[in-house]
Short mmCIF file of C-alpha atoms and ligand atoms in Angstrom, two decimals:
data_model
loop_
_atom_site.label_atom_id
_atom_site.label_comp_id
_atom_site.label_asym_id
_atom_site.label_seq_id
_atom_site.Cartn_x
_atom_site.Cartn_y
_atom_site.Cartn_z
CA MET G 30 -47.83 -36.28 -15.54
CA THR G 31 -44.87 -38.37 -14.40
CA PRO G 32 -44.86 -41.94 -15.66
CA CYS G 33 -45.24 -43.64 -12.27
CA ALA G 34 -48.78 -43.98 -11.04
CA THR G 35 -48.05 -43.88 -7.33
CA MET G 36 -45.25 -42.92 -4.98
CA PRO G 37 -44.53 -43.98 -1.40
CA PRO G 38 -44.41 -41.41 1.38
CA ALA G 39 -41.18 -39.50 1.90
CA HIS G 40 -40.21 -41.20 5.15
CA PRO G 41 -41.72 -44.67 5.14
CA PHE G 42 -40.17 -45.72 8.46
CA ASP G 43 -41.23 -42.60 10.30
CA ASP G 44 -44.82 -43.27 11.19
CA ASP G 45 -44.54 -41.68 14.62
CA LYS G 46 -45.74 -38.16 13.85
CA LEU G 47 -49.14 -36.86 12.93
CA ARG G 48 -48.87 -36.03 9.25
CA GLU G 49 -49.85 -32.65 8.04
CA GLU G 50 -52.46 -32.33 5.57
CA CYS G 51 -51.93 -30.08 2.64
CA GLY G 52 -50.94 -26.58 1.72
CA VAL G 53 -52.79 -24.26 -0.66
CA TYR G 54 -51.67 -21.13 -2.46
CA GLY G 55 -53.15 -18.75 -5.04
CA VAL G 56 -52.05 -15.60 -6.85
CA ILE G 57 -53.96 -13.05 -8.99
CA GLY G 58 -52.71 -9.96 -10.76
CA LEU G 59 -49.04 -10.83 -11.19
CA ASP G 60 -47.30 -11.73 -14.45
CA GLN G 61 -46.37 -15.42 -14.59
CA ALA G 62 -48.42 -16.06 -11.47
CA ALA G 63 -47.49 -19.78 -11.55
CA ASN G 64 -43.87 -18.91 -10.71
CA PHE G 65 -45.03 -17.15 -7.56
CA VAL G 66 -47.27 -20.10 -6.74
CA ALA G 67 -44.32 -22.47 -7.11
CA LEU G 68 -42.30 -20.38 -4.65
CA GLY G 69 -45.25 -20.29 -2.24
CA LEU G 70 -45.72 -24.06 -2.45
CA HIS G 71 -42.01 -24.51 -1.81
CA ALA G 72 -42.42 -22.54 1.44
CA LEU G 73 -45.44 -24.76 2.30
CA GLN G 74 -43.63 -28.02 1.54
CA HIS G 75 -43.68 -29.02 5.23
CA ARG G 76 -47.50 -29.35 4.82
CA GLY G 77 -47.18 -32.11 2.22
CA GLN G 78 -44.35 -33.75 0.34
CA GLU G 79 -45.96 -36.45 -1.78
CA ALA G 80 -47.16 -34.39 -4.69
CA GLY G 81 -47.95 -30.93 -5.91
CA GLY G 82 -49.97 -29.28 -8.64
CA ILE G 83 -50.53 -25.89 -10.25
CA VAL G 84 -53.34 -24.65 -12.47
CA ALA G 85 -52.88 -21.31 -14.26
CA HIS G 86 -55.08 -19.22 -16.53
CA ASP G 87 -54.05 -16.94 -19.34
CA PRO G 88 -56.58 -14.96 -21.40
CA HIS G 89 -55.05 -16.34 -24.65
CA ALA G 90 -53.80 -19.78 -23.60
CA GLY G 91 -56.77 -20.60 -21.36
CA PHE G 92 -56.43 -22.99 -18.43
CA ASN G 93 -53.27 -25.09 -18.12
CA SER G 94 -52.21 -27.45 -15.39
CA ALA G 95 -49.26 -29.53 -14.20
CA ARG G 96 -49.28 -32.15 -11.47
CA ARG G 97 -46.16 -33.89 -10.25
CA PHE G 98 -45.05 -36.33 -7.58
CA GLY G 99 -42.25 -35.28 -5.23
CA TYR G 100 -40.92 -31.98 -4.05
CA VAL G 101 -41.89 -28.64 -5.58
CA ARG G 102 -38.22 -27.69 -6.04
CA ASP G 103 -37.59 -30.82 -8.14
CA ASN G 104 -40.46 -30.11 -10.53
CA PHE G 105 -41.77 -26.58 -10.60
CA THR G 106 -38.39 -24.94 -11.11
CA LYS G 107 -37.89 -26.15 -14.65
CA ALA G 108 -38.38 -23.47 -17.30
CA GLY G 109 -39.80 -26.01 -19.75
CA LEU G 110 -42.61 -26.84 -17.33
CA MET G 111 -43.24 -23.35 -15.98
CA ASP G 112 -43.51 -21.96 -19.52
CA THR G 113 -46.57 -24.18 -19.99
CA LEU G 114 -48.33 -22.35 -17.13
CA PRO G 115 -48.63 -18.74 -18.37
CA GLY G 116 -50.99 -16.08 -17.11
CA PRO G 117 -51.68 -13.70 -14.24
CA LEU G 118 -53.85 -16.10 -12.24
CA ALA G 119 -52.79 -19.43 -10.71
CA ILE G 120 -53.47 -21.71 -7.77
CA GLY G 121 -51.49 -24.61 -6.37
CA HIS G 122 -51.52 -27.39 -3.82
CA VAL G 123 -49.02 -29.61 -2.02
CA ARG G 124 -50.33 -32.79 -0.55
CA TYR G 125 -49.81 -35.58 1.85
CA SER G 126 -52.83 -37.73 1.31
CA THR G 127 -55.35 -37.50 4.12
CA SER G 128 -58.17 -39.19 2.28
CA GLY G 129 -58.29 -41.49 -0.65
CA ASN G 130 -55.11 -43.56 -0.89
CA LYS G 131 -53.48 -42.81 2.45
CA GLY G 132 -49.74 -42.45 2.18
CA LEU G 133 -49.79 -43.66 -1.39
CA THR G 134 -50.89 -40.86 -3.63
CA ALA G 135 -52.42 -41.75 -6.96
CA ALA G 136 -51.89 -39.47 -9.94
CA ARG G 137 -55.61 -38.81 -10.27
CA ASP G 138 -55.75 -37.56 -6.66
CA VAL G 139 -53.21 -34.78 -7.12
CA GLN G 140 -54.88 -31.36 -6.81
CA PRO G 141 -55.95 -28.78 -7.94
CA PHE G 142 -59.04 -30.32 -9.53
CA PHE G 143 -60.65 -28.72 -12.55
CA GLY G 144 -64.27 -28.57 -13.62
CA GLU G 145 -65.87 -27.11 -16.76
CA PHE G 146 -69.18 -25.40 -16.11
CA SER G 147 -71.63 -23.65 -18.45
CA MET G 148 -70.23 -20.29 -17.34
CA GLY G 149 -66.58 -21.37 -17.72
CA GLY G 150 -63.94 -23.46 -16.02
CA ALA G 151 -62.91 -23.46 -12.38
CA ALA G 152 -60.05 -25.07 -10.48
CA ILE G 153 -60.12 -25.88 -6.80
CA ALA G 154 -57.58 -26.91 -4.17
CA HIS G 155 -58.50 -27.88 -0.66
CA ASN G 156 -56.72 -28.25 2.69
CA GLY G 157 -58.65 -30.23 5.29
CA ASN G 158 -61.00 -33.14 5.27
CA LEU G 159 -64.72 -33.44 4.68
CA THR G 160 -66.36 -35.53 7.36
CA ASN G 161 -69.44 -36.35 5.25
CA ALA G 162 -67.62 -36.91 1.94
CA GLU G 163 -68.46 -40.63 1.68
CA GLU G 164 -72.15 -40.01 2.24
CA LEU G 165 -72.12 -37.19 -0.34
CA ARG G 166 -70.19 -39.30 -2.82
CA ARG G 167 -72.69 -42.17 -2.55
CA ASP G 168 -75.53 -39.76 -3.05
CA LEU G 169 -73.86 -38.06 -6.04
CA ILE G 170 -73.00 -41.37 -7.72
CA GLU G 171 -76.59 -42.57 -7.30
CA ARG G 172 -77.67 -39.40 -9.08
CA GLY G 173 -75.29 -39.95 -11.99
CA SER G 174 -72.00 -38.27 -11.08
CA ILE G 175 -68.90 -40.03 -12.34
CA PHE G 176 -65.91 -39.60 -10.00
CA GLN G 177 -62.36 -39.58 -11.34
CA SER G 178 -60.47 -39.59 -8.02
CA SER G 179 -60.75 -40.88 -4.48
CA SER G 180 -60.33 -37.38 -3.07
CA ASP G 181 -63.11 -35.79 -1.05
CA THR G 182 -62.37 -32.47 -2.80
CA GLU G 183 -63.95 -33.84 -5.98
CA CYS G 184 -67.33 -33.88 -4.16
CA ILE G 185 -67.18 -30.09 -4.14
CA ILE G 186 -66.76 -29.98 -7.96
CA HIS G 187 -69.73 -32.36 -8.45
CA LEU G 188 -71.91 -30.39 -6.02
CA MET G 189 -71.01 -27.23 -7.96
CA ALA G 190 -71.97 -28.92 -11.22
CA ARG G 191 -75.44 -29.69 -9.83
CA SER G 192 -75.99 -26.21 -8.39
CA MET G 193 -78.31 -23.81 -10.17
CA GLY G 194 -76.21 -20.79 -9.09
CA LYS G 195 -75.59 -18.22 -11.84
CA THR G 196 -71.89 -17.64 -11.11
CA ILE G 197 -69.10 -19.96 -10.06
CA PRO G 198 -68.73 -18.28 -6.63
CA ASP G 199 -72.49 -18.71 -6.13
CA ARG G 200 -72.21 -22.40 -7.01
CA MET G 201 -69.26 -22.83 -4.71
CA GLU G 202 -71.18 -21.25 -1.84
CA GLU G 203 -74.07 -23.67 -2.42
CA ALA G 204 -71.72 -26.64 -2.67
CA LEU G 205 -69.80 -25.77 0.48
CA ARG G 206 -72.99 -25.34 2.47
CA ARG G 207 -73.59 -29.07 1.95
CA VAL G 208 -70.19 -30.29 3.09
CA GLU G 209 -69.16 -30.80 6.69
CA GLY G 210 -65.72 -30.86 8.27
CA ALA G 211 -62.62 -28.78 7.88
CA PHE G 212 -61.73 -26.95 4.70
CA SER G 213 -59.60 -24.07 3.60
CA VAL G 214 -60.26 -23.77 -0.13
CA VAL G 215 -58.36 -21.82 -2.77
CA ALA G 216 -60.09 -21.75 -6.14
CA MET G 217 -60.01 -19.82 -9.42
CA THR G 218 -62.14 -19.00 -12.40
CA ARG G 219 -60.91 -17.27 -15.58
CA THR G 220 -60.98 -13.92 -13.78
CA LYS G 221 -61.33 -14.52 -10.06
CA LEU G 222 -59.28 -15.91 -7.19
CA ILE G 223 -61.48 -17.32 -4.42
CA GLY G 224 -60.62 -18.28 -0.83
CA VAL G 225 -62.98 -19.94 1.68
CA ARG G 226 -62.60 -21.14 5.27
CA ASP G 227 -65.04 -23.51 6.93
CA PRO G 228 -67.36 -21.99 9.59
CA LEU G 229 -65.13 -23.19 12.46
CA GLY G 230 -61.93 -22.04 10.74
CA VAL G 231 -60.19 -25.32 11.61
CA ARG G 232 -57.45 -24.98 8.98
CA PRO G 233 -55.57 -21.72 8.35
CA LEU G 234 -55.80 -19.39 5.33
CA VAL G 235 -54.33 -15.92 4.99
CA LEU G 236 -54.56 -13.02 2.53
CA GLY G 237 -51.50 -11.15 1.31
CA GLN G 238 -50.79 -8.36 -1.13
CA PHE G 239 -47.87 -7.92 -3.51
CA GLY G 240 -47.84 -4.79 -5.65
CA GLU G 241 -51.03 -4.91 -7.72
CA GLY G 242 -51.50 -8.58 -6.97
CA TRP G 243 -53.22 -10.59 -4.25
CA VAL G 244 -52.12 -13.83 -2.62
CA LEU G 245 -53.94 -16.52 -0.66
CA SER G 246 -51.82 -18.91 1.36
CA SER G 247 -52.08 -21.54 4.09
CA GLU G 248 -49.42 -19.76 6.12
CA THR G 249 -47.71 -16.40 6.30
CA CYS G 250 -44.24 -17.90 5.78
CA ALA G 251 -45.24 -18.46 2.16
CA LEU G 252 -46.12 -14.78 1.79
CA ASP G 253 -42.65 -13.85 3.05
CA ILE G 254 -40.89 -15.94 0.42
CA ILE G 255 -42.22 -13.76 -2.41
CA GLY G 256 -42.07 -10.51 -0.41
CA ALA G 257 -45.87 -10.21 -0.13
CA LYS G 258 -47.37 -8.18 2.71
CA PHE G 259 -49.57 -10.00 5.19
CA VAL G 260 -53.02 -8.33 5.06
CA ARG G 261 -55.16 -10.51 7.33
CA GLU G 262 -56.44 -14.00 8.01
CA ILE G 263 -59.52 -15.11 6.11
CA GLU G 264 -62.13 -15.29 8.84
CA PRO G 265 -63.76 -18.56 9.80
CA GLY G 266 -66.83 -18.97 7.56
CA GLU G 267 -65.67 -16.24 5.17
CA MET G 268 -65.42 -16.41 1.39
CA VAL G 269 -63.28 -13.83 -0.42
CA VAL G 270 -63.75 -13.30 -4.16
CA ILE G 271 -60.84 -11.33 -5.61
CA THR G 272 -61.14 -9.65 -9.01
CA GLY G 273 -58.42 -7.20 -10.03
CA ALA G 274 -58.06 -4.68 -7.22
CA ARG G 275 -61.29 -5.64 -5.50
CA VAL G 276 -61.59 -8.09 -2.58
CA GLU G 277 -65.23 -8.94 -1.98
CA SER G 278 -66.00 -10.59 1.35
CA ARG G 279 -69.00 -12.92 1.72
CA HIS G 280 -70.27 -14.94 4.65
CA PRO G 281 -72.18 -17.88 3.20
CA PHE G 282 -72.49 -20.01 6.33
CA ARG G 283 -74.40 -19.79 9.58
CA PRO G 284 -71.94 -18.22 12.05
CA LYS G 285 -70.33 -20.58 14.59
CA THR G 286 -67.82 -20.13 17.39
CA PRO G 287 -64.40 -20.63 15.76
CA ARG G 288 -62.40 -23.76 16.64
CA PHE G 289 -58.99 -23.36 15.03
CA CYS G 290 -56.71 -26.45 15.17
CA ILE G 291 -54.56 -26.04 18.28
CA PHE G 292 -52.02 -28.53 16.88
CA GLU G 293 -51.10 -25.99 14.18
CA HIS G 294 -49.49 -24.01 17.03
CA VAL G 295 -47.73 -27.07 18.44
CA TYR G 296 -46.38 -28.73 15.34
CA PHE G 297 -47.90 -28.32 11.88
CA SER G 298 -47.22 -24.69 11.05
CA ARG G 299 -43.74 -23.35 10.42
CA PRO G 300 -42.24 -21.51 13.40
CA ASP G 301 -41.74 -18.37 11.28
CA SER G 302 -45.47 -18.13 10.53
CA ILE G 303 -47.97 -15.96 12.35
CA LEU G 304 -51.19 -17.61 13.56
CA GLY G 305 -54.04 -15.67 15.16
CA GLY G 306 -51.72 -12.66 15.48
CA ARG G 307 -49.10 -14.68 17.38
CA SER G 308 -45.69 -15.90 16.26
CA VAL G 309 -45.69 -19.69 16.12
CA TYR G 310 -42.13 -19.71 17.43
CA GLU G 311 -43.04 -17.60 20.46
CA THR G 312 -46.08 -19.73 21.21
CA ARG G 313 -43.92 -22.88 21.11
CA ALA G 314 -41.34 -21.28 23.41
CA GLN G 315 -44.19 -20.36 25.76
CA ILE G 316 -45.38 -23.99 25.71
CA GLY G 317 -41.89 -24.88 26.99
CA VAL G 318 -42.22 -22.29 29.74
CA GLU G 319 -45.59 -23.74 30.83
CA LEU G 320 -44.16 -27.24 30.67
CA ALA G 321 -41.23 -26.26 32.91
CA ARG G 322 -43.69 -24.83 35.44
CA GLU G 323 -45.97 -27.86 35.35
CA ALA G 324 -43.33 -30.60 35.16
CA PRO G 325 -40.01 -29.55 36.67
CA VAL G 326 -37.21 -32.10 37.15
CA GLU G 327 -33.62 -31.92 38.27
CA ALA G 328 -31.29 -32.37 35.33
CA ASP G 329 -28.11 -31.10 33.67
CA LEU G 330 -29.26 -30.37 30.12
CA VAL G 331 -32.42 -29.55 28.15
CA CYS G 332 -32.22 -30.93 24.59
CA PRO G 333 -34.80 -30.66 21.82
CA VAL G 334 -35.81 -33.52 19.56
CA PRO G 335 -35.16 -31.60 16.36
CA ASP G 336 -36.58 -29.72 14.69
CA SER G 337 -40.04 -29.11 16.01
CA GLY G 338 -39.14 -29.58 19.70
CA THR G 339 -36.57 -26.78 19.56
CA PRO G 340 -38.58 -23.65 20.55
CA ALA G 341 -40.29 -25.52 23.44
CA ALA G 342 -36.89 -26.76 24.67
CA ILE G 343 -35.59 -23.19 24.63
CA GLY G 344 -38.64 -22.05 26.63
CA TYR G 345 -38.18 -24.93 29.09
CA SER G 346 -34.51 -24.07 29.53
CA GLN G 347 -35.22 -20.37 30.08
CA GLU G 348 -37.91 -21.03 32.67
CA SER G 349 -36.04 -23.80 34.51
CA GLY G 350 -32.55 -22.30 34.34
CA ILE G 351 -31.21 -25.65 33.10
CA PRO G 352 -28.75 -25.16 30.20
CA TYR G 353 -30.02 -25.75 26.66
CA ALA G 354 -27.92 -27.91 24.34
CA MET G 355 -28.18 -29.45 20.89
CA GLY G 356 -27.80 -32.99 22.19
CA ILE G 357 -29.34 -34.51 19.06
CA ILE G 358 -28.27 -33.42 15.59
CA ARG G 359 -30.55 -33.84 12.60
CA ASN G 360 -29.19 -34.81 9.22
CA GLN G 361 -30.69 -32.10 7.03
CA TYR G 362 -30.04 -34.03 3.86
CA MET G 363 -32.27 -37.05 4.35
CA GLY G 364 -33.79 -37.58 0.97
CA ARG G 365 -36.43 -39.79 -0.51
CA THR G 366 -33.96 -41.72 -2.63
CA PHE G 367 -31.75 -42.88 0.20
CA ILE G 368 -34.39 -44.24 2.54
CA GLU G 369 -36.47 -46.29 0.21
CA PRO G 370 -34.33 -49.26 -0.78
CA THR G 371 -33.96 -52.10 1.71
CA ASP G 372 -35.37 -53.42 4.95
CA GLN G 373 -31.90 -53.25 6.45
CA ILE G 374 -31.76 -49.49 5.89
CA ARG G 375 -35.37 -49.17 6.96
CA ASN G 376 -34.54 -50.85 10.25
CA MET G 377 -31.81 -48.34 10.93
CA GLY G 378 -34.79 -46.07 11.25
CA VAL G 379 -34.29 -42.97 13.25
CA ARG G 380 -30.47 -43.21 13.21
CA LEU G 381 -30.54 -42.21 9.56
CA LYS G 382 -32.15 -38.97 10.51
CA LEU G 383 -30.89 -38.14 13.98
CA ASN G 384 -27.55 -38.57 15.73
CA VAL G 385 -26.61 -37.99 19.34
CA ASN G 386 -23.94 -35.44 20.22
CA ARG G 387 -22.10 -37.87 22.48
CA ALA G 388 -19.60 -35.36 23.88
CA LEU G 389 -22.46 -33.33 25.33
CA ILE G 390 -24.59 -36.18 26.59
CA GLU G 391 -22.15 -38.50 28.34
CA GLY G 392 -22.67 -38.68 32.09
CA LYS G 393 -25.53 -36.14 32.03
CA ARG G 394 -29.13 -36.13 33.24
CA VAL G 395 -30.93 -35.14 30.08
CA ILE G 396 -34.39 -33.60 29.57
CA LEU G 397 -35.59 -34.34 26.03
CA VAL G 398 -38.32 -32.03 24.75
CA ASP G 399 -40.44 -33.32 21.88
CA ASP G 400 -43.61 -31.92 20.30
CA SER G 401 -45.76 -35.05 20.64
CA VAL G 402 -45.88 -38.80 21.22
CA VAL G 403 -48.02 -40.66 18.71
CA ARG G 404 -47.13 -44.36 18.62
CA GLY G 405 -44.04 -43.96 20.75
CA THR G 406 -41.82 -45.97 18.40
CA THR G 407 -39.48 -43.06 17.63
CA SER G 408 -39.40 -41.90 21.25
CA ARG G 409 -38.14 -45.32 22.33
CA LYS G 410 -35.39 -45.29 19.71
CA ILE G 411 -34.26 -41.80 20.67
CA LYS G 412 -34.16 -42.81 24.33
CA ASP G 413 -31.97 -45.80 23.39
CA MET G 414 -29.61 -43.56 21.43
CA ILE G 415 -29.29 -41.15 24.35
CA LEU G 416 -28.57 -43.96 26.84
CA ASP G 417 -26.10 -45.60 24.40
CA ALA G 418 -24.29 -42.27 24.35
CA GLY G 419 -23.79 -42.53 28.14
CA ALA G 420 -26.57 -40.35 29.55
CA LYS G 421 -27.21 -40.98 33.25
CA GLU G 422 -30.95 -40.22 33.14
CA VAL G 423 -33.49 -39.47 30.41
CA HIS G 424 -36.57 -37.37 31.14
CA PHE G 425 -39.13 -36.81 28.37
CA ARG G 426 -41.14 -33.58 28.37
CA ILE G 427 -43.81 -33.35 25.69
CA ALA G 428 -45.10 -30.04 24.30
CA SER G 429 -48.62 -31.36 23.71
CA PRO G 430 -51.09 -33.30 25.81
CA PRO G 431 -51.35 -37.05 25.20
CA THR G 432 -52.62 -37.71 21.66
CA ALA G 433 -55.39 -40.17 22.41
CA TRP G 434 -57.86 -39.59 19.56
CA PRO G 435 -57.58 -39.58 15.81
CA CYS G 436 -57.99 -36.39 13.77
CA PHE G 437 -60.66 -36.41 11.05
CA TYR G 438 -60.05 -32.85 9.88
CA GLY G 439 -57.22 -33.19 7.45
CA VAL G 440 -54.40 -34.75 9.46
CA ASP G 441 -53.25 -38.29 8.98
CA THR G 442 -53.45 -40.05 12.34
CA PRO G 443 -53.11 -43.77 13.09
CA GLU G 444 -56.31 -45.51 14.11
CA ARG G 445 -57.14 -45.00 17.77
CA GLY G 446 -55.82 -48.37 19.00
CA LYS G 447 -52.35 -47.51 17.67
CA LEU G 448 -52.08 -44.26 19.60
CA LEU G 449 -49.99 -44.92 22.69
CA ALA G 450 -52.04 -42.55 24.84
CA ALA G 451 -55.29 -44.29 23.86
CA THR G 452 -54.27 -47.51 25.56
CA MET G 453 -51.89 -46.45 28.35
CA SER G 454 -51.80 -44.05 31.30
CA GLU G 455 -48.90 -41.60 31.58
CA ASP G 456 -47.08 -43.91 34.02
CA GLU G 457 -47.60 -46.89 31.73
CA MET G 458 -46.24 -44.88 28.82
CA ARG G 459 -43.18 -43.92 30.92
CA ASP G 460 -42.51 -47.59 31.66
CA HIS G 461 -43.17 -48.61 28.04
CA LEU G 462 -40.70 -46.00 26.75
CA GLY G 463 -38.22 -46.95 29.47
CA VAL G 464 -37.45 -43.38 30.59
CA ASP G 465 -36.85 -42.01 34.06
CA SER G 466 -39.81 -39.66 33.82
CA LEU G 467 -42.40 -38.64 31.24
CA LYS G 468 -44.69 -35.62 31.45
CA PHE G 469 -47.04 -34.00 28.92
CA ILE G 470 -48.19 -30.41 29.06
CA SER G 471 -51.77 -30.22 30.31
CA LEU G 472 -54.55 -29.05 28.01
CA ASP G 473 -54.97 -25.97 30.25
CA GLY G 474 -51.24 -25.30 30.04
CA LEU G 475 -51.39 -25.53 26.25
CA TYR G 476 -54.33 -23.10 26.13
CA ARG G 477 -52.43 -20.67 28.37
CA ALA G 478 -49.44 -20.89 26.05
CA VAL G 479 -51.57 -20.00 23.00
CA GLY G 480 -52.92 -16.94 24.80
CA GLU G 481 -55.98 -18.12 26.73
CA ALA G 482 -54.95 -16.83 30.17
CA LYS G 483 -57.61 -18.86 32.03
CA GLY G 484 -56.84 -22.11 30.27
CA ARG G 485 -59.44 -24.20 28.46
CA ASP G 486 -63.08 -23.33 29.00
CA PRO G 487 -64.68 -26.80 28.91
CA ALA G 488 -68.10 -25.31 28.15
CA LYS G 489 -66.80 -23.36 25.16
CA PRO G 490 -63.29 -24.36 24.09
CA ALA G 491 -61.63 -21.75 21.88
CA TYR G 492 -59.81 -24.31 19.73
CA CYS G 493 -60.28 -27.71 18.17
CA ASP G 494 -58.40 -30.04 20.50
CA ALA G 495 -60.21 -33.29 19.63
CA CYS G 496 -57.05 -35.37 19.26
CA PHE G 497 -56.34 -34.63 22.96
CA SER G 498 -59.82 -34.26 24.44
CA GLY G 499 -61.88 -36.59 22.24
CA GLU G 500 -64.44 -33.76 21.86
CA TYR G 501 -65.04 -33.38 18.12
CA PRO G 502 -66.42 -29.97 17.11
CA VAL G 503 -67.86 -31.51 13.90
CA GLU G 504 -69.27 -34.99 14.21
CA PRO G 505 -67.19 -37.34 12.04
CA ALA G 506 -70.25 -38.79 10.31
CA ASP G 507 -68.44 -41.03 7.83
CA MET G 508 -66.28 -42.56 10.56
CA ILE G 509 -69.23 -43.12 12.90
CA ALA G 510 -70.97 -44.92 10.06
CA LYS G 511 -67.92 -47.20 9.90
CA GLY G 512 -68.11 -47.95 13.63
CA PHE G 513 -65.95 -45.25 15.24
CA GLU G 514 -67.12 -44.62 18.81
CA LEU G 515 -67.20 -41.10 20.19
CA LYS G 516 -65.79 -40.48 23.65
CA ALA G 517 -68.99 -40.55 25.66
CA GLN G 518 -70.00 -43.88 24.14
CA ALA G 519 -66.49 -45.30 24.54
CA ALA G 520 -66.07 -44.22 28.16
CA GLU G 521 -69.47 -45.01 29.60
S1 SF4 I 13 -58.21 -33.11 15.98
FE1 SF4 I 13 -56.19 -32.30 16.58
S2 SF4 I 13 -54.99 -32.18 14.71
FE2 SF4 I 13 -57.13 -32.42 14.12
S3 SF4 I 13 -57.90 -30.38 13.77
FE3 SF4 I 13 -58.39 -30.90 15.90
S4 SF4 I 13 -56.61 -30.19 17.09
FE4 SF4 I 13 -55.99 -30.23 14.95
#
C-alpha cells in the first residue's frame, strides 16, 4: 500500500461532469493473469482514476493482492509489483469513489475486497451502487459484523459470510438477492471466475475469450487491448461461473425488464466500445444527427467540446451541412501533479485543459456541441473563451437532455440543488450561461439515437434515464431515508 492514506481526485477544479463509477476486469486460464488484468484496467481508466487494485491466485502462492492510488500505468507496470501477483486467475478494479469517501478515496476502500470463508477465500470487485447498503450495513453491524471500509461492496462480503450456501457462488447468489441497486460484479475463488449483473442490467459487463482463457470486462475496449474476442454481454440478472473451459450460466434473480444506463451511450463508455450490439461512437454521432434535426441554427462552424462531444459534433455537422472544425484543442498531458498546487492555478480552471483555436473562431458564428451540462460552470468558461477569441455568436447544443436528477446507481452526481437543470428552465439556463442559444436533445431524440425508433415508451422505458426523467427504476431507499424527495412528491 502506498504511504499516503488518501488522495484528492484527478481534476479537483473540474466538478462539472458526472463522474463515472468504476471499472471491473477479470481473467482466468492465462499465465500471469494479473498482467492481462493490468492492461484491461488501463483500458478502463476512464471509468475511475483515483485508485486501482488487483487480486490474483496461484495454486502454490495462494491469494495475493496489490492496491494503489493513481493511474494503473504508474503502478501496475512495475515488474517488482507484478511479480508478487502470480497465477492464472486474477481480478481488478479501478475506482472513482461513488460511495464512502466521495472524491477522497481511503486506502481501505480500494477494491477488490477479500473474504476468507470456510470453503476458501474469495475476492470481489463491484461497479455500481447499492441503494440499500446503509440499511444492510446497520443490520449487519447490529448482528455482529465488523466493517473495515466505507464501501457498499463490503456488505456483499458480510452477507456471504452469513449465508449457509455450500459453495461460494451459492453464497454470492444469496447475498446478491438481498441487495438493491446497480451492480456489475467480478469475483474469484481459488478456481473460479464469477461475473454477475443486477436484474435491470444498469451497468455493463461483457464476456471475452482469449486462447484457452476467459475474460470479464466492463467494456469491450478492454478486451481489444489484450486481443481477446468479444463473446457476448452478460445478461441482466445473469451470473456466470467460469471454471477452466466451462462457462456456467445461472439466473438467480426474479426476471425484470432491463433498464441499462442510457448515459453510458452518451458519455461514460469509451467511443470504441460496443454496447447492446451498437458502436458507442456511431450512437453518439447519431445523437448529433437527431440534435441537428431537433435544434437547427444558422452558423458557420460546428465545434465539439473535446473529447466526448466530438462524435455528436460530427453527426450534427453531417446532418446540418455546417462545416465541422476543431475550434477547441485539449491539452492531452494534463496530469495530476500540475493541477494540485495553488488556488491561483486552480482558478485558471478550464484554460489549463482546453484552449481555443483562435484562427478558426474569429468572426464566426459557432455551434458548440457538448455531451452534458451539469452545474454549468465549465460551459460558462468555455463560452467566455470562445467570445474572447472573437466569435460573433455562440450556440450550445447538448447531446443529452437536461440533467435534473442525481444518479444513485454508481455515478457521482452533485446534489439535486446544484444541478443547473433542477433549478432553471432551458431559457433561464441560456441566459445564465450567456449564450445566443441553448438546446438539449429531447429524451425521445436520445432514445431514437440509441436505436428505439419510436422514442421513449413512457409506460415501459427501455433504459434507465432517471437523471433526466426523475423516474428511478430502483427506489433509492437509503437516500429517501435521508430526506430525498422523488419526483411525484417534489412536483405535486
Ligand atoms: S440515473 Fe442516469 S447516470 Fe445513473 S444509471 Fe440512470 S441513466 Fe445512468
